[in-house]
GROMACS .gro file of C-alpha atoms in nm:
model
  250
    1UNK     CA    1  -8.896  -2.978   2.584
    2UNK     CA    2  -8.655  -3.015   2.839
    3UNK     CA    3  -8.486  -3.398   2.696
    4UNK     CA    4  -8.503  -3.215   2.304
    5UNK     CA    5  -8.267  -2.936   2.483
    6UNK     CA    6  -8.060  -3.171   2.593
    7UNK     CA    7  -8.028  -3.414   2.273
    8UNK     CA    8  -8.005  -3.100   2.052
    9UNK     CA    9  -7.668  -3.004   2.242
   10UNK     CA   10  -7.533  -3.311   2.276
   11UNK     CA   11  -7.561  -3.388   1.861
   12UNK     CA   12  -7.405  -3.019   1.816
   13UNK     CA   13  -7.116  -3.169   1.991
   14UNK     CA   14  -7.047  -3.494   1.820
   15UNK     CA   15  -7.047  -3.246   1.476
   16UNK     CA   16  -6.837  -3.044   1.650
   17UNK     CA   17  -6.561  -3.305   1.726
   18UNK     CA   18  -6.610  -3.467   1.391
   19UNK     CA   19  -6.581  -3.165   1.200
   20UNK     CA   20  -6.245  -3.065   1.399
   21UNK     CA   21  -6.134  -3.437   1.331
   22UNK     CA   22  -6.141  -3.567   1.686
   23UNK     CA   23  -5.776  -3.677   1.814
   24UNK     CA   24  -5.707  -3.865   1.422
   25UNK     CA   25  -5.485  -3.497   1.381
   26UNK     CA   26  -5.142  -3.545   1.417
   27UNK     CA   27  -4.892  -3.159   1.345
   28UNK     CA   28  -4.579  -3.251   1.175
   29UNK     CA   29  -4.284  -3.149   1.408
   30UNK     CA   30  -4.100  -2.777   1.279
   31UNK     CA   31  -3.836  -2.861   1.058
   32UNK     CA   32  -3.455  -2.716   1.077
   33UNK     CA   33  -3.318  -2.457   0.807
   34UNK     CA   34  -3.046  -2.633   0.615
   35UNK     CA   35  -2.709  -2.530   0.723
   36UNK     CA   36  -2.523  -2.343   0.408
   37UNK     CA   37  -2.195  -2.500   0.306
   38UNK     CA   38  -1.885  -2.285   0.413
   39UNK     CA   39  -1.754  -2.110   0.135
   40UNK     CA   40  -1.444  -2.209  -0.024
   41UNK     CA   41  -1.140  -2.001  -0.018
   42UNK     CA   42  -0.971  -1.883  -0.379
   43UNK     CA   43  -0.720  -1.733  -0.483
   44UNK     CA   44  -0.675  -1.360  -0.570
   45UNK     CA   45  -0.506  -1.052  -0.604
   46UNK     CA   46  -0.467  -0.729  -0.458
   47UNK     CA   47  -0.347  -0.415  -0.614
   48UNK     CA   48  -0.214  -0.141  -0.410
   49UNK     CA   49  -0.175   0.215  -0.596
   50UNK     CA   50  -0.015   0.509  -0.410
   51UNK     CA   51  -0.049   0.705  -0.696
   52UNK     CA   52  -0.431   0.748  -0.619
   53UNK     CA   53  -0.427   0.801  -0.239
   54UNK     CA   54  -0.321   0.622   0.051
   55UNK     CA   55  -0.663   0.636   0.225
   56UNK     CA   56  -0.647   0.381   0.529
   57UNK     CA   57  -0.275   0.352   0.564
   58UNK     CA   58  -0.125   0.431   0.871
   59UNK     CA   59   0.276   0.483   0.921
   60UNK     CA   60   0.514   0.385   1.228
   61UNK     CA   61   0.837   0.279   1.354
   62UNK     CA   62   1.010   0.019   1.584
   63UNK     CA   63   1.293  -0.170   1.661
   64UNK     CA   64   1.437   0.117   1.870
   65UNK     CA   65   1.462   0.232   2.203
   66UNK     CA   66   1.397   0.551   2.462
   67UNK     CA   67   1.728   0.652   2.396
   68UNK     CA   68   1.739   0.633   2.002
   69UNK     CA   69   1.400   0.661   1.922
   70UNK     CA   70   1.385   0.795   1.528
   71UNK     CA   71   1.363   1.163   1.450
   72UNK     CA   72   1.334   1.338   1.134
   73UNK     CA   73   1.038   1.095   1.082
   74UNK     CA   74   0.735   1.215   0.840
   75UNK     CA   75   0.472   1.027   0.639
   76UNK     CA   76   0.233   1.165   0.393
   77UNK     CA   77   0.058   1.126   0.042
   78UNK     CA   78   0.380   1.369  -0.141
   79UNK     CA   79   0.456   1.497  -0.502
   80UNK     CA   80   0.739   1.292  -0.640
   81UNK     CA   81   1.034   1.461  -0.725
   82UNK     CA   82   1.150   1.413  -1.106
   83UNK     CA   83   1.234   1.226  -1.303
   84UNK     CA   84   0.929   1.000  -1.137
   85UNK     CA   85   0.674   1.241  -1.086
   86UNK     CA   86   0.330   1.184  -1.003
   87UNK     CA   87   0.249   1.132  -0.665
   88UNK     CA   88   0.338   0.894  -0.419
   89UNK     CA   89   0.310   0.756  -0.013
   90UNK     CA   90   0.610   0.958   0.132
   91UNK     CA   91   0.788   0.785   0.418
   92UNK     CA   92   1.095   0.949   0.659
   93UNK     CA   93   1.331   0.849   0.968
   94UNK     CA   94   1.619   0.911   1.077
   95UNK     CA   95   1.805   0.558   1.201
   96UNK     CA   96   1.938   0.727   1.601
   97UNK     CA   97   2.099   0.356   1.656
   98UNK     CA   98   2.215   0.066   1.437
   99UNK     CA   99   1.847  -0.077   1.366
  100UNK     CA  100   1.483   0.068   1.294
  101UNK     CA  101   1.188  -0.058   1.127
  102UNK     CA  102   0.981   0.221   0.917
  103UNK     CA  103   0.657   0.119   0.792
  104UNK     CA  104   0.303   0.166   0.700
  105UNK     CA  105   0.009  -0.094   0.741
  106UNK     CA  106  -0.343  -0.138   0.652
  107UNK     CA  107  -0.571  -0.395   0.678
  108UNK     CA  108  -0.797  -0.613   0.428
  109UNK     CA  109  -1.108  -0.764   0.367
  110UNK     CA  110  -1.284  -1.033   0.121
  111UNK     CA  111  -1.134  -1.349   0.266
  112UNK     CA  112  -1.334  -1.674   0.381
  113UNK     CA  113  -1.333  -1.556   0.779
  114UNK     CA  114  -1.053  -1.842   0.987
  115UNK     CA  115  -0.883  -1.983   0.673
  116UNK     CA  116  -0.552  -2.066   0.624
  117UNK     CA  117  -0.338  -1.869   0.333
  118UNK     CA  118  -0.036  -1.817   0.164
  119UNK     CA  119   0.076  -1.440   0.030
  120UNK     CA  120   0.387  -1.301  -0.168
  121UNK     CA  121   0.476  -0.973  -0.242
  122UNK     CA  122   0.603  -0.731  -0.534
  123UNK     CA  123   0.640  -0.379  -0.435
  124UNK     CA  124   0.734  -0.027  -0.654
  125UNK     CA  125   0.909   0.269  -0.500
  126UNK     CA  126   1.090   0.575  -0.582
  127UNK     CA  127   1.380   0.638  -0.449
  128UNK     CA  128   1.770   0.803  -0.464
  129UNK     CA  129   1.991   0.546  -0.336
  130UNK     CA  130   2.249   0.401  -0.511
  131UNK     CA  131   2.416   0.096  -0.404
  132UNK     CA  132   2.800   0.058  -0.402
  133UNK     CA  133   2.878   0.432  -0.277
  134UNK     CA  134   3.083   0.543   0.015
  135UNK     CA  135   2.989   0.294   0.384
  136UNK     CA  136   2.887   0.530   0.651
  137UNK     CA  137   2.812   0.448   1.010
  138UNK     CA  138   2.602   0.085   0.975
  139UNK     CA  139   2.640   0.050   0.646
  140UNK     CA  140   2.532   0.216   0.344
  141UNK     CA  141   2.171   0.296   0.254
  142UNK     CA  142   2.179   0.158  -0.091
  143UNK     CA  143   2.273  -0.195   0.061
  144UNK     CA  144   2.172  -0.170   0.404
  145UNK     CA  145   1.827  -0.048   0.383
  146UNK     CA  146   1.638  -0.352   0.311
  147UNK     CA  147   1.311  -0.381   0.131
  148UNK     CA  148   0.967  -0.562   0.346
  149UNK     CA  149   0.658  -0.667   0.319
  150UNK     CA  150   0.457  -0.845   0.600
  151UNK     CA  151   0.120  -0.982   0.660
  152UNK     CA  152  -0.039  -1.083   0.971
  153UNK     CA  153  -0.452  -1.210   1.130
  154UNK     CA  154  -0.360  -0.958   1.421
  155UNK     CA  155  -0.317  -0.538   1.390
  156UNK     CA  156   0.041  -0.502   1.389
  157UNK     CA  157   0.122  -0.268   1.705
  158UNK     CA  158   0.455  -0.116   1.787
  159UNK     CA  159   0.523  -0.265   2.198
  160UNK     CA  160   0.751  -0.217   2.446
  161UNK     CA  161   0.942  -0.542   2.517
  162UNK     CA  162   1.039  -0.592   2.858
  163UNK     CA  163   1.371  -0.800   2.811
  164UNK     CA  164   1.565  -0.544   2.653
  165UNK     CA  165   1.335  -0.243   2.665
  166UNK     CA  166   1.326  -0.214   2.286
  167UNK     CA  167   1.015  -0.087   2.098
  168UNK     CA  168   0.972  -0.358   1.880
  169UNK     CA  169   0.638  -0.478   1.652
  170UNK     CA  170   0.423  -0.748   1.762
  171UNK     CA  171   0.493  -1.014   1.518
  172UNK     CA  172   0.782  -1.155   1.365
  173UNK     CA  173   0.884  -0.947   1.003
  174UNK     CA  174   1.210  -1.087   1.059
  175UNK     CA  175   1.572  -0.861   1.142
  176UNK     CA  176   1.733  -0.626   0.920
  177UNK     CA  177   1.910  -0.842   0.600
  178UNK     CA  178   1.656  -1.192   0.768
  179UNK     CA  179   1.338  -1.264   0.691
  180UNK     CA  180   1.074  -1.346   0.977
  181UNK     CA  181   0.773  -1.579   0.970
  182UNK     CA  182   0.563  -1.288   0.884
  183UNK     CA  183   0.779  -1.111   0.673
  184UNK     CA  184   1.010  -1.123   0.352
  185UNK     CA  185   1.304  -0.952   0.266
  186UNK     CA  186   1.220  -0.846  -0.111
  187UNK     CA  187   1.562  -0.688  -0.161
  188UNK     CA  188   1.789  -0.373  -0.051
  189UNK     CA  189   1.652  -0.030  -0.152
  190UNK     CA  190   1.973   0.093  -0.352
  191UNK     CA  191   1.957   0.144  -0.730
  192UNK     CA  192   2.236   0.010  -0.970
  193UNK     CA  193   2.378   0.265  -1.225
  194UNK     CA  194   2.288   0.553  -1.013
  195UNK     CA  195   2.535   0.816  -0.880
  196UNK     CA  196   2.660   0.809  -0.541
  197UNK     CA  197   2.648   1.219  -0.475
  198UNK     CA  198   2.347   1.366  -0.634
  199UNK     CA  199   2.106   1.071  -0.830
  200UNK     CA  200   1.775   1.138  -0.967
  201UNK     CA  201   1.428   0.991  -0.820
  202UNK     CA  202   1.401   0.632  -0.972
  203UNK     CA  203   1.172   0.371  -0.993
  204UNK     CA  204   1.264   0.008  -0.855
  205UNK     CA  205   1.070  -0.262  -0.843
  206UNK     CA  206   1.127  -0.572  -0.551
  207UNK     CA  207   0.975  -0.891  -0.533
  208UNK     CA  208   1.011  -1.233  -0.353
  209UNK     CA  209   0.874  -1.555  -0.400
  210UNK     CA  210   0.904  -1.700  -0.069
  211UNK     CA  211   0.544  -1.669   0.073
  212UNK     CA  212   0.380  -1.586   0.380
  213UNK     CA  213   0.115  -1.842   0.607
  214UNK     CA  214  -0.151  -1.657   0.772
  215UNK     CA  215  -0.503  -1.739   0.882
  216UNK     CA  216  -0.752  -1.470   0.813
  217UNK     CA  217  -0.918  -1.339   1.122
  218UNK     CA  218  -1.285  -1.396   1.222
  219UNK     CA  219  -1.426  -1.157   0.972
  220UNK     CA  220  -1.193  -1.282   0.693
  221UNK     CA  221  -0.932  -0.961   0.734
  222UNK     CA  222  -0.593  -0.956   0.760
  223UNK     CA  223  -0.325  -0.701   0.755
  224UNK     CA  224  -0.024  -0.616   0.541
  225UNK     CA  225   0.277  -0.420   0.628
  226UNK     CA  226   0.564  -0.268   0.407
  227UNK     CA  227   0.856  -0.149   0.548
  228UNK     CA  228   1.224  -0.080   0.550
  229UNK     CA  229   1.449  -0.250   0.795
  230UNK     CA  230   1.745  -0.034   0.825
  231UNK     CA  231   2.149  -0.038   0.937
  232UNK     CA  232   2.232   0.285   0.744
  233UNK     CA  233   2.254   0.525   1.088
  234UNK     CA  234   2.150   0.794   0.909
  235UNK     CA  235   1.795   1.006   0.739
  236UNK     CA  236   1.615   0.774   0.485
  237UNK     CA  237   1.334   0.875   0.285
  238UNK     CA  238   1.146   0.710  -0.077
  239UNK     CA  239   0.818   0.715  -0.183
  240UNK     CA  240   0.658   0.353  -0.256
  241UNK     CA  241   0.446   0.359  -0.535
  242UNK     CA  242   0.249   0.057  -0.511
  243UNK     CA  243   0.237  -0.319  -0.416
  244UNK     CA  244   0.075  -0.649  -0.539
  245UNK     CA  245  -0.018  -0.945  -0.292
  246UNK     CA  246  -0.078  -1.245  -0.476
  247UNK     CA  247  -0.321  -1.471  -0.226
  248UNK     CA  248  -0.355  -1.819  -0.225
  249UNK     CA  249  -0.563  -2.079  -0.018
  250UNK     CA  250  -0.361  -2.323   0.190
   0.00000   0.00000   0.00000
């Protein structure tokens, strides 16, 4: 009885083996997820309407110092005056020195994240200035206010520099009447045909061709600024009305 115990256990363990396939089982090593292609930057358009809001936008000023820091500023989604009408993105300073910077910024999203682009700019505003009217102090705010628009990868922020103490912006938008490497002069704010004491609320529209290089940050956003770069040493207002950014890959 003893030997059949023995025989019986041993046979259960040669099925055993054989039924698990012994050492002939060789697992396949895990495989690696294919790595998606990067997508491919296009090109596109964005529309900017202050007509419907200005949700997101954000207004400031530079290029000045503790001394003539701008007053008489204000900023604000504003009915337009007529003839215009409607509504528009209100903007305000008063130029204290011989140079400020008045803007608004906001930043945008939907590119491939650490490409290289190309931008230009068209923008619409409203405004009162006529251009070949009496010269004040700095020169006159029909031809002396100058029409921007910027972009930039990093938030444009308004910093204190420490080689002449101006408060100036953190990239390059370029100096009054000069473009910058971030920024384009699209034209000076004045009106033809309008009159030099009291003129009506009209529209203008400014454009340049010249574009803009920027790399899209990590996330694929980027910023863009409009502004007015001003020698007129006096209170400036307008309304902008919109923008269009016409985006190309590099």
């Amino acid at each position: 009885m003893q030997k059949y115990t023995y025989c019986a256990l041993a046979t259960a363990a040669l099925l055993a083996l054989t039924a698990c396939g012994g050492d002939n089982i060789q697992q396949q090593p895990p495989q690696a997820a294919p790595v998606a292609p990067a997508p491919t930057p296009v090109a596109s358009t964005i529309t900017i309407d202050f007509t419907k809001g200005i949700d997101g936008w954000v207004a400031g000023v530079a290029d000045y110092t503790d001394d003539s820091e701008p007053t008489e500023t204000g900023a604000g989604w504003s009915k337009i005056p007529l003839p215009v009408g409607g509504m528009g993105y209100y903007v305000a300073s008063r130029n204290n020195s011989d140079d400020v910077f008045t803007f608004i910024k906001r930043q945008f999203t939907g590119l491939v994240p650490n490409a290289k682009y190309t931008v230009t700019f068209e923008m619409t505003y409203a405004t009162d200035a006529a251009v070949g009217c009496f010269m004040g102090v700095g020169g006159a705010r029909g031809e002396n206010v100058y029409m921007v628009a910027a972009a930039t990868d990093a938030e444009p922020k308004v910093v204190k520099q420490t080689t002449d103490n101006r408060y100036r912006l953190n990239f390059d938008h370029g100096d009054q009447a000069v473009s910058g490497k971030q920024g384009k002069v699209l034209g000076v704010q004045g009106v033809e045909g309008l009159e030099c004491e009291v003129a009506p609320m009209t529209k203008a529209t400014r454009k340049s061709d010249e574009a803009i290089s920027f790399t899209a940050d990590k996330d694929g956003k980027f910023w863009i600024v409009l502004g007015t770069d001003s020698a007129f040493e006096g209170t400036n207002a307008l309304y902008y009305l919109g923008a269009v950014a016409k985006v190309k890959p590099q």
